[in-house]
Amino acid sequence: MSAISPVTASGTADGAGPRSAAPRSVALVGPYGSGKSILFEALLEAAGAPAKRVADPRNRTMGIELRLGHCSYLGDVWSILDCPGSIEFIHETEAALAMVDMAVVVCEPTPSRALAVAPLLKYLAARGVPHMMFINKIDTLEGRVRDILAALQAHAASPLVLRQVPMREGEAVTGYVDVVSENAYRYRPGAPSGLVQLPSGMAERKQEARAALAEVLADHDDALLEKILDDVKPTSAEIYDDLRKDLAAGAVIEVLLGAAEHRHGVRRLWKALRHDTPEPAVAAARAGVAPAGPPLAQVFKTVHAGHTGKLSYARIWRGTLRDGAILDGARLGGLYRFPGGEPAKATEAQAGELAALARLEGVATGATVSPAGPAEALAFPRPWPPVYAQAIATVDRKNDMKLSGALQKITEDDPSLLIEQNQQTGEMVLRGQGEIHLNAAIERLARLYGLQVAATRPQVAYRETIRRAVHEHARLKRQTGGHGQFADLKLDIAPRARGEGFLFIDKIVGGVVPRQYIPAVGEAAEEAARKGPHGFPVVDIAVTLVDGTFHSVDSSDMAFRSATRMAMTEGLAKADPVVLEPIDHVSVAVPNEFTSRVQRLLTARRGQILGYSERPDWTGWDEVEALVPGAELHDLIIELRSQTMGLGTYQRRFDHLAEAPARNGRGPA
Ligand SMILES: Nc1nc2c(ncn2[C@@H]2O[C@H](COP(=O)(O)OP(=O)(O)O)[C@@H](O)[C@H]2O)c(=O)[nH]1
Ligand SMILES: [Mg+2]
């Protein structure tokens, strides 16, 4: 058992209220570089469970690793998740958010960076996950907090309420005034902030913030509203109570300030978490977990670590899970908590906690498990549509059989990866959220399954067609030894409209080609169309058998097939063949300040802009629609992200085939 054990908590001096003794879970989310990992470390440190700094600097800089930490703060047990900031691992973050009781959105103290948290705020509001905001790096604050708040508010569905007013000396933020308790605190290096006298000149700003907070809360509290109308000052207890209820209901978003790196505002955040994070039963109800029943856990992330083997990170939704339990037919081979962010064996984990379950072979990410046998299934966030693809092939072809099994496993671990065997190109295509995401998957294939794979740009599924009708005569006459081969036929090969497909028409009259050979002609014509003069499948043609002759002894199915092939090969080459390329309907979502840039970007990729409109329910965002050749989409997401602060996303679907621009008269450009 780790050092953590739940204890009944009692109220503390500030904002005392009913307190939870049940373990709770919180996720730190926010854009890359906003300071989540440092805040994670600071929270653990303040709770007496100091975390090691992430050893691998790449993990820190790329923000691709989800990290779990456990601690107890003032007697309450907490599981804390440091979520990846990289958009390519957004599915992990969304999965984590479905598992926690509270989310802390960490953001930069700059109005222009507010846009970066918009997608998260949308997601949290849509999923009903209670959340607060932590404006980090307050030591670098240049403008006014109210301007940051206004910028953030534009992307939030509920009112933001400021819990702290910064105290400044010159430009520097030296502390804060707590809007509810009305106490002033000065930041102290390496120590909790100290209570100080309210600086002169701050009374007005504090009053203003408090009135603004009370006004928002009064929207859901008639008694409070009456007090405000009667000019009676609401008590702190009333405000604390309302704030907790409204926050849990998603009706307000409280905003805290701090500097994780300097450990400023960390205890204030802890107290807010402790006071305002709902009971674990609330998240369980949101997830659709029935309140009564056997212990139940849900896996939200799967990793394969060196010495611990497969680890399934899970939320315990109900009851207590014990090491050694039989889950889904597999014996639980260890249970880990992460005091200070490092794995430590535990004997059990309780409802409300996040824990890592070891060696649950065959249990996929998103699955539920219960020691009582097959568990009730629960919803799990759907991955975003893939935006990036690579064709992969084993370096050593004899590993091909092993590859499909391994791919199956890695998609079980990470549902945001998709595998597709392309029928036309024969390639195995791996799809996901970007280069880093796919490289991580390829690295797992090597590390876990010993598979070296080469990744290449996937081939485009080109087709071809003809632009001119031709009449072709083919005559097969062979005399070898005894039996000869004879077939003679005339085909009309003509273009059809786009999308009409292949058609074979039999116009033989008077039995000049006997009935029994005609199906062979039709089949051979269709087969011959599978590879046209440019090497691609030929589509949208009509082949008409108009005439022919036969020999009563030497004619056969085989002879007519051969003659058909000859006629098709010759005929298609003369029929002005042209390569067709797939054109996709692409819908790009971006903040509207990037709309015209995106239009230029798509145009440069031979896109035809269809128009743009406001993104439904996304104030300040547009959706640009265009028809773009599939050949131009391979790295679209990379350029799109680099031009839109990483915020642009797109969806695509096949729309139609169109003539590809010729290169030297042949083949796709
Ligand atoms: N000035 C300042 N920098 C900070 C603060 N917190 C984090 N940083 C810096 O912001 C950068 C990103 O921090 P990190 O925790 O890795 O961000 P993450 O990507 O959100 O996990 C690092 O260089 C930190 O040193 C802070 O409170 N003040
Ligand atoms: Mg990080």
XYZ file of C-alpha atoms and ligand atoms in Angstrom:
698
model
C 0.000 0.000 0.000
C 1.328 3.399 -0.858
C 1.609 6.243 1.572
C -1.795 7.471 0.527
C -4.805 6.475 2.477
C -8.109 8.242 2.552
C -8.922 10.007 5.773
C -11.967 11.904 6.761
C -11.303 15.557 6.228
C -12.603 18.341 8.330
C -13.287 21.852 7.178
C -10.601 24.495 7.206
C -10.763 28.110 8.104
C -11.377 29.554 4.676
C -14.663 28.825 3.065
C -15.413 25.853 5.232
C -18.218 23.761 3.890
C -19.167 20.139 3.541
C -16.031 18.268 2.636
C -15.538 15.103 0.761
C -13.574 12.254 2.194
C -13.823 10.309 -1.042
C -10.829 10.346 -3.376
C -11.150 12.746 -6.274
C -9.431 13.208 -9.596
C -8.389 16.305 -11.457
C -6.941 16.838 -14.929
C -4.587 19.655 -15.860
C -5.286 20.641 -19.436
C -4.325 23.525 -21.663
C -2.224 24.480 -24.620
C 1.289 23.264 -25.078
C 3.749 25.288 -23.003
C 1.218 26.914 -20.695
C 2.863 25.301 -17.669
C 0.771 22.200 -16.919
C 3.722 19.979 -16.151
C 5.267 22.545 -13.834
C 1.908 23.039 -12.149
C 1.571 19.274 -11.778
C 4.912 19.216 -10.003
C 3.994 22.242 -7.899
C 0.687 20.730 -6.782
C 2.346 17.477 -5.755
C 5.101 19.359 -3.998
C 2.629 21.492 -2.052
C 0.918 18.269 -0.992
C 4.169 16.854 0.312
C 4.723 14.413 -2.561
C 7.375 16.176 -4.639
C 7.571 14.982 -8.205
C 10.701 14.279 -10.119
C 11.186 16.481 -13.119
C 10.376 14.643 -16.331
C 13.649 12.944 -17.154
C 13.382 12.970 -20.911
C 13.453 16.585 -22.044
C 11.730 15.607 -25.296
C 8.674 14.550 -23.368
C 8.566 17.901 -21.690
C 9.077 19.948 -24.798
C 6.729 17.989 -27.010
C 4.063 17.589 -24.381
C 3.062 14.155 -25.583
C 3.168 12.210 -22.348
C 0.250 11.900 -20.021
C 1.435 11.765 -16.431
C -0.426 10.587 -13.360
C 0.334 11.666 -9.812
C -1.140 10.842 -6.437
C -1.058 12.777 -3.214
C -3.164 13.727 -0.284
C -3.853 17.331 0.533
C -5.266 18.307 3.920
C -6.452 14.753 4.358
C -8.147 14.318 0.968
C -6.861 11.801 -1.548
C -6.184 13.105 -5.049
C -5.263 11.693 -8.409
C -3.826 14.348 -10.716
C -3.364 13.991 -14.456
C -0.948 16.121 -16.421
C -2.458 15.882 -19.889
C -0.561 16.176 -23.139
C -0.778 19.652 -24.627
C -0.030 18.481 -28.144
C -3.063 18.547 -30.411
C -1.893 15.237 -31.881
C -2.692 13.569 -28.569
C -6.008 15.335 -28.124
C -7.816 12.022 -27.850
C -5.825 11.174 -24.745
C -6.739 14.493 -23.217
C -10.406 14.064 -24.072
C -10.389 10.549 -22.648
C -8.775 11.851 -19.461
C -11.413 14.556 -19.170
C -14.140 11.932 -19.260
C -12.560 10.324 -16.185
C -12.084 13.224 -13.800
C -14.128 15.199 -11.313
C -12.598 18.550 -12.207
C -10.475 20.034 -14.949
C -8.028 22.887 -14.490
C -7.477 24.780 -17.713
C -3.975 26.229 -17.541
C -3.448 29.259 -19.746
C -1.045 32.054 -20.537
C -1.455 35.583 -19.141
C -1.813 37.062 -22.614
C -5.104 37.971 -24.303
C -3.769 36.939 -27.706
C -3.250 33.375 -26.446
C -6.867 33.035 -25.314
C -7.780 31.531 -28.657
C -5.603 28.531 -27.886
C -7.912 27.366 -25.109
C -11.115 27.808 -27.117
C -11.382 24.169 -28.290
C -10.879 22.890 -24.757
C -13.474 25.237 -23.316
C -15.941 24.082 -25.979
C -15.237 20.472 -25.199
C -15.565 20.891 -21.443
C -18.834 22.765 -21.784
C -20.252 20.226 -24.230
C -19.321 17.317 -21.947
C -20.458 19.030 -18.770
C -17.077 18.585 -17.087
C -16.726 21.129 -14.226
C -13.692 23.264 -14.830
C -11.748 26.190 -13.466
C -9.008 28.229 -15.068
C -5.532 28.891 -13.808
C -3.904 31.887 -15.451
C -0.296 30.873 -15.095
C 2.976 32.802 -15.485
C 1.406 35.733 -13.703
C 4.990 36.865 -13.009
C 5.141 37.813 -16.685
C 1.805 39.653 -16.746
C 2.067 42.758 -18.874
C -1.437 44.075 -19.404
C -4.478 43.842 -17.219
C -6.064 40.661 -15.931
C -9.488 41.953 -16.944
C -8.357 42.063 -20.581
C -7.265 38.431 -20.395
C -10.588 37.568 -18.827
C -12.493 39.351 -21.572
C -10.485 37.535 -24.248
C -11.121 34.156 -22.592
C -14.779 34.947 -22.033
C -15.321 35.165 -25.789
C -14.686 31.420 -26.003
C -16.462 30.276 -22.860
C -20.082 29.215 -22.665
C -20.436 30.224 -18.997
C -19.392 33.386 -17.200
C -15.828 33.539 -15.958
C -15.534 34.749 -12.397
C -12.302 36.121 -11.050
C -11.364 34.724 -7.631
C -8.225 36.792 -7.167
C -7.310 40.362 -7.957
C -3.587 40.803 -8.597
C -1.671 43.040 -6.230
C 1.015 44.941 -8.101
C 4.064 46.975 -7.341
C 4.818 48.858 -10.492
C 4.329 46.274 -13.210
C 5.243 43.271 -11.068
C 2.529 41.126 -9.521
C 3.491 40.670 -5.898
C 0.435 38.958 -4.520
C -3.315 38.938 -4.695
C -6.496 39.834 -2.934
C -8.898 36.954 -2.502
C -12.194 38.218 -3.864
C -14.332 36.171 -1.472
C -12.406 36.215 1.800
C -11.230 39.766 1.005
C -7.819 38.974 2.433
C -4.636 40.150 0.794
C -1.676 37.798 0.337
C 1.859 38.507 -0.694
C 3.766 35.924 -2.720
C 6.892 34.716 -0.955
C 9.730 32.920 -2.683
C 9.787 29.261 -1.712
C 7.013 29.611 0.847
C 3.244 29.868 1.019
C 1.928 33.375 0.426
C 1.636 35.454 3.565
C -1.378 37.397 4.768
C -0.813 41.150 4.531
C -2.740 44.368 4.969
C -5.000 45.221 2.038
C -2.960 47.776 0.105
C -4.476 51.199 -0.034
C -6.087 51.904 -3.347
C -7.096 48.282 -3.895
C -10.362 48.402 -2.001
C -12.274 49.636 -4.996
C -10.931 47.037 -7.433
C -11.643 44.292 -4.877
C -15.213 45.577 -4.341
C -15.760 45.662 -8.048
C -14.600 42.062 -8.515
C -16.653 40.880 -5.571
C -19.774 42.595 -6.865
C -19.198 41.101 -10.307
C -18.838 37.642 -8.785
C -21.964 38.027 -6.613
C -23.947 39.282 -9.566
C -23.099 36.220 -11.641
C -23.929 33.900 -8.760
C -27.219 35.701 -8.152
C -28.361 34.464 -11.549
C -28.933 31.080 -9.932
C -29.769 32.176 -6.405
C -32.847 34.325 -5.779
C -31.986 34.939 -2.118
C -28.612 36.308 -3.138
C -30.230 38.419 -5.829
C -32.585 39.940 -3.274
C -29.686 40.801 -1.016
C -27.869 42.513 -3.834
C -30.984 44.476 -4.784
C -31.423 45.478 -1.144
C -27.781 46.547 -0.989
C -27.009 43.940 1.646
C -23.519 42.531 1.409
C -23.589 38.766 0.819
C -21.590 36.711 3.302
C -18.500 34.831 2.253
C -20.215 31.573 3.185
C -23.048 32.295 0.775
C -20.613 33.057 -2.011
C -18.531 29.937 -1.351
C -21.635 27.802 -1.387
C -23.047 29.223 -4.580
C -19.691 29.113 -6.274
C -19.304 25.438 -5.515
C -22.772 24.587 -6.769
C -22.498 26.699 -9.901
C -19.054 25.391 -10.711
C -20.223 21.796 -10.341
C -23.135 22.572 -12.636
C -20.866 24.244 -15.170
C -22.796 27.469 -14.710
C -19.640 29.445 -13.880
C -15.939 29.028 -14.451
C -13.772 30.286 -11.634
C -10.495 31.887 -12.553
C -7.383 31.730 -10.388
C -4.011 33.352 -10.849
C -0.505 32.130 -10.185
C 2.979 31.266 -11.288
C 3.553 27.537 -11.094
C 7.261 27.878 -11.645
C 7.591 30.122 -8.613
C 5.002 28.155 -6.632
C 2.769 31.205 -6.431
C -0.966 30.686 -6.139
C -0.564 26.924 -5.845
C -2.079 26.581 -2.384
C -4.921 28.869 -3.379
C -5.597 26.525 -6.298
C -5.437 23.514 -3.982
C -8.042 25.068 -1.719
C -10.313 25.804 -4.641
C -9.947 22.227 -5.853
C -10.610 20.865 -2.412
C -13.633 23.017 -1.861
C -15.181 23.016 -5.315
C -14.429 19.634 -6.870
C -17.632 17.592 -6.799
C -17.937 14.202 -5.160
C -16.721 11.371 -7.395
C -20.285 10.121 -7.708
C -21.096 13.162 -9.851
C -18.596 12.241 -12.563
C -19.731 8.618 -12.302
C -23.311 9.672 -12.976
C -22.113 11.795 -15.923
C -20.364 8.722 -17.317
C -23.568 6.718 -17.005
C -22.372 4.475 -14.188
C -25.209 2.952 -12.178
C -24.776 3.934 -8.503
C -25.068 0.402 -7.155
C -23.269 -2.676 -8.352
C -19.965 -4.502 -8.206
C -16.641 -2.633 -8.490
C -16.186 -1.089 -11.913
C -13.211 0.519 -13.605
C -12.685 1.979 -17.073
C -9.400 2.085 -18.958
C -8.589 5.460 -20.477
C -4.973 4.982 -21.526
C -2.706 2.052 -22.184
C 1.069 2.140 -22.057
C 3.754 -0.516 -22.138
C 6.468 0.433 -19.700
C 9.720 -1.430 -19.275
C 9.582 -3.136 -15.917
C 5.852 -2.907 -15.254
C 4.798 -4.331 -18.636
C 1.372 -3.350 -19.934
C -0.278 -0.702 -17.786
C -3.944 0.163 -18.222
C -4.675 3.526 -16.640
C -8.190 3.382 -15.299
C -10.732 5.354 -13.361
C -12.327 3.430 -10.565
C -15.962 4.301 -11.033
C -17.508 2.140 -8.345
C -16.384 0.132 -5.336
C -12.843 -0.909 -4.498
C -10.562 -2.714 -6.891
C -8.030 -5.075 -5.316
C -4.789 -6.431 -6.670
C -5.128 -9.997 -7.835
C -8.766 -9.579 -8.852
C -9.853 -11.496 -11.938
C -10.855 -8.895 -14.509
C -12.222 -9.939 -17.866
C -10.795 -13.396 -17.360
C -7.316 -12.008 -16.694
C -5.752 -11.836 -13.273
C -4.803 -8.304 -12.310
C -1.039 -8.479 -12.115
C -0.437 -5.397 -9.999
C -2.027 -2.115 -9.128
C -0.092 1.131 -9.164
C -0.533 4.571 -7.745
C 1.925 7.351 -8.516
C 2.913 9.263 -5.404
C 5.074 12.090 -6.655
C 4.434 10.880 -10.187
C 6.422 7.659 -9.733
C 4.798 4.208 -9.841
C 4.337 2.525 -6.467
C 2.584 -0.778 -5.872
C -0.743 -0.556 -4.104
C -3.082 -3.224 -2.835
C -6.319 -1.497 -3.756
C -7.834 1.568 -5.352
C -11.151 3.166 -4.539
C -13.959 4.808 -6.421
C -12.850 8.288 -7.430
C -9.228 7.321 -7.934
C -7.188 6.841 -11.062
C -4.818 3.896 -10.957
C -2.724 1.828 -13.321
C -3.740 -1.807 -13.695
C -0.880 -4.085 -14.673
C -0.863 -6.841 -17.281
C -4.496 -6.811 -18.286
C -3.868 -8.631 -21.528
C -6.626 -8.267 -24.072
C -8.228 -5.249 -22.399
C -8.469 -2.325 -24.800
C -8.456 1.394 -24.074
C -12.006 2.503 -23.330
C -13.042 -0.909 -22.005
C -14.622 -1.421 -18.617
C -13.601 -4.179 -16.229
C -15.134 -5.635 -13.112
C -14.134 -8.444 -10.761
C -17.751 -9.609 -10.955
C -17.396 -10.733 -14.563
C -18.392 -8.971 -17.782
C -18.826 -5.301 -16.965
C -21.412 -2.845 -18.238
C -20.021 -0.948 -21.225
C -19.604 2.811 -20.864
C -19.294 5.515 -23.453
C -15.767 6.555 -24.369
C -14.845 9.710 -26.301
C -14.797 9.146 -30.026
C -11.461 9.894 -31.657
C -11.198 12.838 -34.002
C -11.272 11.976 -37.696
C -7.741 11.215 -38.857
C -5.866 14.047 -40.565
C -2.565 12.441 -41.434
C -1.585 9.118 -42.988
C 1.485 7.062 -43.766
C 1.765 3.867 -45.771
C 3.708 1.365 -43.732
C 5.478 -1.804 -44.757
C 7.732 -4.167 -42.889
C 11.380 -3.792 -43.785
C 11.608 -7.577 -43.732
C 8.670 -8.920 -45.746
C 8.562 -12.170 -43.811
C 7.225 -10.192 -40.836
C 4.077 -9.220 -42.743
C 1.862 -11.669 -40.897
C 3.132 -10.382 -37.582
C 2.443 -6.793 -38.652
C -1.318 -7.070 -38.882
C -1.517 -8.620 -35.409
C 0.702 -5.901 -33.972
C -1.322 -3.161 -35.666
C -4.467 -4.619 -34.203
C -2.888 -4.369 -30.740
C -1.675 -0.809 -31.089
C -5.097 0.352 -32.244
C -6.594 -1.335 -29.197
C -4.203 0.669 -27.048
C -4.798 3.899 -28.960
C -8.242 4.178 -30.556
C -7.235 7.394 -32.329
C -5.108 5.297 -34.708
C -6.788 3.742 -37.718
C -5.512 0.989 -39.966
C -6.724 0.521 -43.485
C -5.678 -1.867 -46.199
C -6.123 0.102 -49.406
C -7.696 -2.215 -51.958
C -6.445 -0.376 -54.992
C -2.882 0.453 -54.029
C -2.433 -2.617 -51.849
C -0.845 -0.466 -49.184
C -1.305 -0.749 -45.439
C -2.213 2.773 -44.371
C -1.884 4.038 -40.814
C -3.990 7.083 -40.025
C -3.906 9.399 -37.054
C -3.497 12.950 -35.825
C -0.082 13.926 -37.180
C 3.554 13.059 -37.673
C 4.429 12.815 -33.984
C 1.409 10.638 -33.310
C 2.211 8.204 -36.122
C 5.913 8.157 -35.291
C 5.029 7.209 -31.732
C 2.946 4.318 -33.098
C 5.775 3.187 -35.373
C 8.172 3.380 -32.455
C 5.809 1.130 -30.459
C 5.781 -1.421 -33.280
C 9.559 -1.605 -33.006
C 9.802 -1.553 -29.223
C 6.958 -3.924 -28.374
C 6.836 -6.228 -31.367
C 10.340 -5.992 -32.811
C 8.894 -4.812 -36.122
C 10.935 -2.431 -38.230
C 8.597 -0.680 -40.606
C 9.227 1.842 -43.324
C 6.745 4.689 -43.583
C 6.094 6.416 -46.866
C 3.652 8.890 -48.281
C 0.560 6.874 -49.237
C -0.141 6.499 -52.934
C -3.091 8.345 -54.347
C -5.821 6.094 -55.730
C -5.700 7.407 -59.276
C -8.042 6.042 -61.925
C -8.218 6.632 -65.603
C -10.803 6.904 -68.294
C -11.020 7.621 -72.019
C -12.179 10.732 -73.829
C -12.920 9.298 -77.274
C -14.907 6.353 -78.572
C -13.028 3.773 -80.627
C -13.924 0.779 -82.697
C -11.502 -2.109 -82.319
C -11.187 -5.332 -84.241
C -9.172 -8.222 -82.810
C -8.541 -11.559 -84.425
C -6.842 -14.465 -82.715
C -5.769 -17.292 -84.953
C -3.240 -19.814 -83.752
C -2.451 -23.226 -85.103
C -0.298 -25.316 -82.794
C -0.161 -29.041 -83.364
C -3.656 -30.516 -83.263
C -6.143 -28.016 -81.775
C -5.962 -24.402 -82.866
C -7.321 -21.260 -81.230
C -9.668 -18.955 -82.998
C -11.669 -15.912 -81.993
C -12.601 -12.806 -83.920
C -14.504 -9.869 -82.501
C -15.266 -6.187 -82.842
C -15.672 -3.936 -79.809
C -16.947 -0.414 -79.512
C -15.244 1.212 -76.528
C -16.853 4.496 -75.500
C -16.612 6.948 -72.601
C -19.479 7.176 -70.121
C -20.354 10.030 -67.816
C -18.317 10.396 -64.621
C -19.435 7.995 -61.955
C -21.416 5.723 -64.297
C -18.906 2.915 -63.999
C -18.215 0.033 -66.349
C -20.838 -1.351 -68.697
C -20.729 -4.294 -71.090
C -23.312 -4.461 -73.877
C -23.917 -7.444 -76.093
C -25.204 -6.527 -79.594
C -24.551 -9.837 -81.302
C -27.301 -10.901 -83.666
C -27.679 -14.077 -85.612
C -25.220 -16.020 -83.468
C -22.094 -14.698 -85.191
C -20.517 -15.148 -81.781
C -22.191 -18.087 -80.043
C -24.055 -17.351 -76.789
C -21.742 -19.443 -74.639
C -18.693 -17.255 -75.389
C -20.297 -13.889 -74.697
C -19.953 -13.873 -70.870
C -16.233 -14.573 -71.319
C -15.950 -11.461 -73.518
C -17.728 -9.324 -70.903
C -15.543 -10.618 -68.075
C -12.312 -10.235 -70.010
C -13.244 -6.658 -70.966
C -13.865 -5.774 -67.340
C -10.633 -7.438 -66.260
C -8.670 -5.607 -68.932
C -10.109 -2.336 -67.610
C -8.476 -2.950 -64.220
C -5.229 -1.619 -65.582
C -5.343 1.001 -68.293
C -2.600 2.511 -70.435
C -1.434 4.685 -67.510
C -1.420 1.739 -65.144
C -4.547 2.654 -63.185
C -8.038 1.155 -63.134
C -10.177 2.401 -66.022
C -13.583 3.686 -65.007
C -16.690 5.002 -66.744
C -16.506 3.165 -70.040
C -18.981 1.165 -72.092
C -17.711 -1.818 -74.056
C -20.065 -3.105 -76.750
C -19.544 -6.378 -78.538
C -20.872 -5.544 -81.987
C -19.669 -8.318 -84.270
C -17.453 -11.347 -84.593
C -16.834 -14.722 -86.141
C -15.946 -18.103 -84.725
C -14.618 -21.495 -85.651
C -16.621 -24.582 -84.738
C -13.588 -26.508 -83.490
C -10.905 -23.953 -82.574
C -13.025 -21.345 -80.763
C -13.233 -21.440 -76.980
C -13.862 -19.234 -73.948
C -10.133 -18.864 -73.666
C -9.713 -17.760 -77.255
C -12.444 -15.137 -76.910
C -10.903 -13.901 -73.669
C -7.528 -13.456 -75.345
C -9.052 -11.632 -78.282
C -10.985 -9.341 -75.931
C -7.808 -8.492 -74.034
C -6.047 -7.644 -77.287
C -8.922 -5.426 -78.391
C -9.083 -3.654 -75.042
C -5.343 -3.009 -74.800
C -5.176 -1.620 -78.304
C -8.469 0.205 -78.081
C -7.949 1.953 -74.714
C -4.554 3.247 -75.811
C -6.148 4.856 -78.878
C -9.158 6.246 -77.015
C -7.390 9.329 -75.633
C -6.888 7.944 -72.119
C -6.581 10.346 -69.240
C -5.709 9.989 -65.561
C -8.439 10.787 -63.056
C -7.584 11.972 -59.593
C -9.778 11.833 -56.509
C -11.140 15.187 -55.430
C -12.129 15.452 -51.783
C -14.632 17.725 -50.157
C -12.640 19.397 -47.408
C -14.039 21.378 -44.524
C -11.492 23.381 -42.534
C -12.373 24.899 -39.153
C -10.297 27.857 -37.978
C -10.600 31.013 -35.894
C -11.906 33.590 -38.354
C -8.744 35.677 -38.228
C -7.199 32.848 -40.245
C -10.028 32.386 -42.742
C -8.474 34.220 -45.667
C -5.102 32.633 -45.014
C -6.699 29.206 -45.166
C -8.428 30.079 -48.419
C -5.068 31.015 -49.925
C -3.524 27.853 -48.568
C -6.214 25.695 -50.168
C -6.058 27.572 -53.450
C -2.309 27.014 -53.565
C -3.073 23.317 -53.290
C -5.284 23.431 -56.390
C -8.342 23.727 -54.198
C -11.579 25.220 -55.415
C -13.075 27.265 -52.595
C -16.807 26.645 -52.259
C -17.274 29.272 -49.591
C -17.101 29.756 -45.887
C -19.544 30.176 -43.067
C -19.565 30.681 -39.333
C -18.889 27.486 -37.471
C -22.126 26.525 -35.743
C -21.931 27.251 -31.993
C -18.340 28.423 -32.277
C -18.309 32.200 -31.997
C -15.373 33.647 -33.873
C -14.657 30.504 -35.878
C -15.291 29.803 -39.533
C -15.619 26.725 -41.648
C -14.051 26.949 -45.078
C -15.295 24.440 -47.616
C -13.393 23.501 -50.696
C -12.852 20.798 -53.262
C -9.221 19.755 -53.124
C -7.337 17.005 -54.989
C -6.498 14.119 -52.645
C -2.911 14.288 -53.896
C -2.577 17.700 -52.231
C -3.861 16.666 -48.823
C -1.043 14.504 -47.521
C 0.643 17.183 -45.420
C -2.181 19.723 -45.360
C -2.566 19.373 -41.597
C 1.080 20.273 -41.021
C 0.849 23.520 -42.958
C -2.615 24.270 -41.591
C -1.426 23.975 -38.006
C 1.714 25.974 -38.616
C -0.366 28.810 -40.050
C -3.124 28.835 -37.426
C -1.334 28.613 -34.056
C -1.994 24.876 -34.142
C -5.750 25.455 -34.005
C -6.906 24.570 -37.516
C -8.561 21.210 -38.098
C -10.178 19.647 -41.105
C -12.381 16.820 -42.231
C -12.424 15.298 -45.682
C -14.529 12.932 -47.683
C -14.227 11.665 -51.204
C -16.323 13.757 -53.563
C -15.594 12.886 -57.178
C -12.983 11.975 -59.756
C -11.641 14.638 -62.084
C -9.106 14.728 -64.888
C -5.657 15.182 -63.434
C -3.482 17.866 -64.946
C -1.160 16.142 -67.398
C 2.551 15.951 -66.861
C 4.363 15.638 -70.164
C 1.058 14.561 -71.541
C 1.032 11.435 -69.394
C 0.384 10.591 -65.785
C -0.680 12.730 -62.892
C 1.143 15.907 -62.075
N 7.645 32.797 -16.158
C 7.057 31.642 -15.905
N 7.303 30.586 -16.685
C 6.672 29.432 -16.409
C 5.772 29.325 -15.331
N 5.284 28.067 -15.330
C 5.864 27.419 -16.366
N 6.706 28.241 -17.027
C 7.531 27.898 -18.182
O 6.712 27.535 -19.274
C 7.327 26.516 -20.026
C 6.396 25.363 -20.247
O 6.101 24.730 -19.037
P 5.528 23.264 -19.009
O 5.108 22.977 -17.629
O 6.466 22.310 -19.640
O 4.268 23.464 -19.961
P 3.209 22.390 -20.483
O 3.518 22.161 -21.916
O 1.889 23.048 -20.304
O 3.358 21.170 -19.649
C 8.575 26.101 -19.277
O 9.697 26.683 -19.900
C 8.369 26.670 -17.908
O 9.580 27.000 -17.286
C 5.562 30.453 -14.505
O 4.824 30.425 -13.543
N 6.209 31.586 -14.851
Mg 3.754 19.251 -20.221
